[in-house]
Tab-separated table of C-alpha atoms in Angstrom:
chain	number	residue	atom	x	y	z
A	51	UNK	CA	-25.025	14.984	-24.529
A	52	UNK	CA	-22.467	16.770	-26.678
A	53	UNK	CA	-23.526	18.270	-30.166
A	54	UNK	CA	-20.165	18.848	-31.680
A	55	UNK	CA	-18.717	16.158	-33.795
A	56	UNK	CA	-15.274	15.983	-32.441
A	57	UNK	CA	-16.745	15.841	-28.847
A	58	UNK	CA	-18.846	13.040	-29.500
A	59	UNK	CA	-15.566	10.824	-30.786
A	60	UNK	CA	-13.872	12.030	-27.919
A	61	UNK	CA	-16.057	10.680	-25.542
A	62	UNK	CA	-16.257	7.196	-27.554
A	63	UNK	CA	-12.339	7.427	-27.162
A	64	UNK	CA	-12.231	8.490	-22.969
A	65	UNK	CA	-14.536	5.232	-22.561
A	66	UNK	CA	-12.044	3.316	-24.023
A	67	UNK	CA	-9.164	4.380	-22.139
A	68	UNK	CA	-11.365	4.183	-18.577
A	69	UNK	CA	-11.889	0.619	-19.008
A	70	UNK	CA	-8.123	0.257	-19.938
A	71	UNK	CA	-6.790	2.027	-16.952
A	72	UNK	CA	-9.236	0.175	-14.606
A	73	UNK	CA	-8.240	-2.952	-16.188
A	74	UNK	CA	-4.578	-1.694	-15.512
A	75	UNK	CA	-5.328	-0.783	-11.907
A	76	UNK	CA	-7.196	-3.583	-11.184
A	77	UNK	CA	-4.010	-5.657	-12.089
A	78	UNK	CA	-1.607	-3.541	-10.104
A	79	UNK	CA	-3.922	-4.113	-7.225
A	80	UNK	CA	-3.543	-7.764	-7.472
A	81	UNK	CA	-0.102	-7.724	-7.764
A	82	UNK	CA	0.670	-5.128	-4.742
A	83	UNK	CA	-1.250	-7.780	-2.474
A	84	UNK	CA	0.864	-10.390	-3.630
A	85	UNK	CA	3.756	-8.342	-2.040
A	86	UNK	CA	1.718	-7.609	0.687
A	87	UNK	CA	1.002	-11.388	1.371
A	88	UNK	CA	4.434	-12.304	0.866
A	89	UNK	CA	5.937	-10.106	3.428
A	90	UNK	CA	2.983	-11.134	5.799
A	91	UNK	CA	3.922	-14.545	5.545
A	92	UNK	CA	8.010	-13.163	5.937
A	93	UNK	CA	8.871	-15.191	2.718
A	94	UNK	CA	11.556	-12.646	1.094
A	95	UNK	CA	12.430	-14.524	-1.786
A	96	UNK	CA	8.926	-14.242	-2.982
A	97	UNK	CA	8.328	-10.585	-2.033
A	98	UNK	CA	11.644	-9.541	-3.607
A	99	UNK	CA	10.021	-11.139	-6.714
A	100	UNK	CA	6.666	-9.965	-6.307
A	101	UNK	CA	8.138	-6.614	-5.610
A	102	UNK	CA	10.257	-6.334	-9.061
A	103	UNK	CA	7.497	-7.184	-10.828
A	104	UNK	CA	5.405	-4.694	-9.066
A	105	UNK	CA	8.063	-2.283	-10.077
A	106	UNK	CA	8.085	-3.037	-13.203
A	107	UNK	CA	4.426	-2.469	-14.222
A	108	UNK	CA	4.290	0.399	-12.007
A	109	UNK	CA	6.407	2.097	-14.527
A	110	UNK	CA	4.758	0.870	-17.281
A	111	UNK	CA	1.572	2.400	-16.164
A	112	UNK	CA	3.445	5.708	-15.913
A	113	UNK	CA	4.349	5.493	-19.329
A	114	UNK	CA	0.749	4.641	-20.523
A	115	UNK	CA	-0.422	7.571	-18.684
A	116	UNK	CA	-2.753	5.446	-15.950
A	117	UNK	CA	-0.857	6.427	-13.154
A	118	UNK	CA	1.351	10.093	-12.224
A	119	UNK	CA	5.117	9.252	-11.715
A	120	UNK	CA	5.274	10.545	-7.785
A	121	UNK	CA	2.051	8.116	-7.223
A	122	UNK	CA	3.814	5.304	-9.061
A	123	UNK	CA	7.197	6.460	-7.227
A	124	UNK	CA	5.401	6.754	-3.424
A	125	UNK	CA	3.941	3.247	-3.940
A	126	UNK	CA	7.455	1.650	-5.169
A	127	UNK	CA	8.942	3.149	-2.405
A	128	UNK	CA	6.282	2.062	0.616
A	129	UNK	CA	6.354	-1.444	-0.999
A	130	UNK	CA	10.749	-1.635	-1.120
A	131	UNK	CA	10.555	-0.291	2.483
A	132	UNK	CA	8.149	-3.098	4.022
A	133	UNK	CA	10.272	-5.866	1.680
A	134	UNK	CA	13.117	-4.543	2.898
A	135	UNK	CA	12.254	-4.789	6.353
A	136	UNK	CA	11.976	-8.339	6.535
């Protein structure tokens, strides 16, 4: 356990952001699937959809700081390339 005063906040403060980023992954998860199912199923009007709004909070996440941009920008790009393939 940390003695110094500023390290003991800063833990109190990394806790809190951990169980916002998993709570941001964990949503970004669920809504990759929904791609995934949609392009299993071939329906593309509802994987184009699913995909923009994967897109969308992909960058958001990026510009919280839960997820690097070349992570955010590989899974954008494997997701476009299976919706665009139906």
């Amino acid at each position: 356990m940390a003695n110094i005063k500023s390290q003991k906040k800063r833990i109190l403060t990394n806790e809190k952001s951990r169980l916002r980023n998993n709570a941001y992954k964990s949503e970004l998860k669920t809504l990759v699937r929904r791609v995934d199912e949609a392009v299993a199923s071939a329906d593309k009007e509802t994987a184009q959809d699913a995909l923009r709004t994967v897109s969308r909070k992909l960058d958001k996440a990026v510009s919280k700081g839960v997820l690097h941009k070349n992570n955010a920008a590989n899974k954008k790009s494997g997701l476009a390339k299976r919706v665009g393939a139906l």
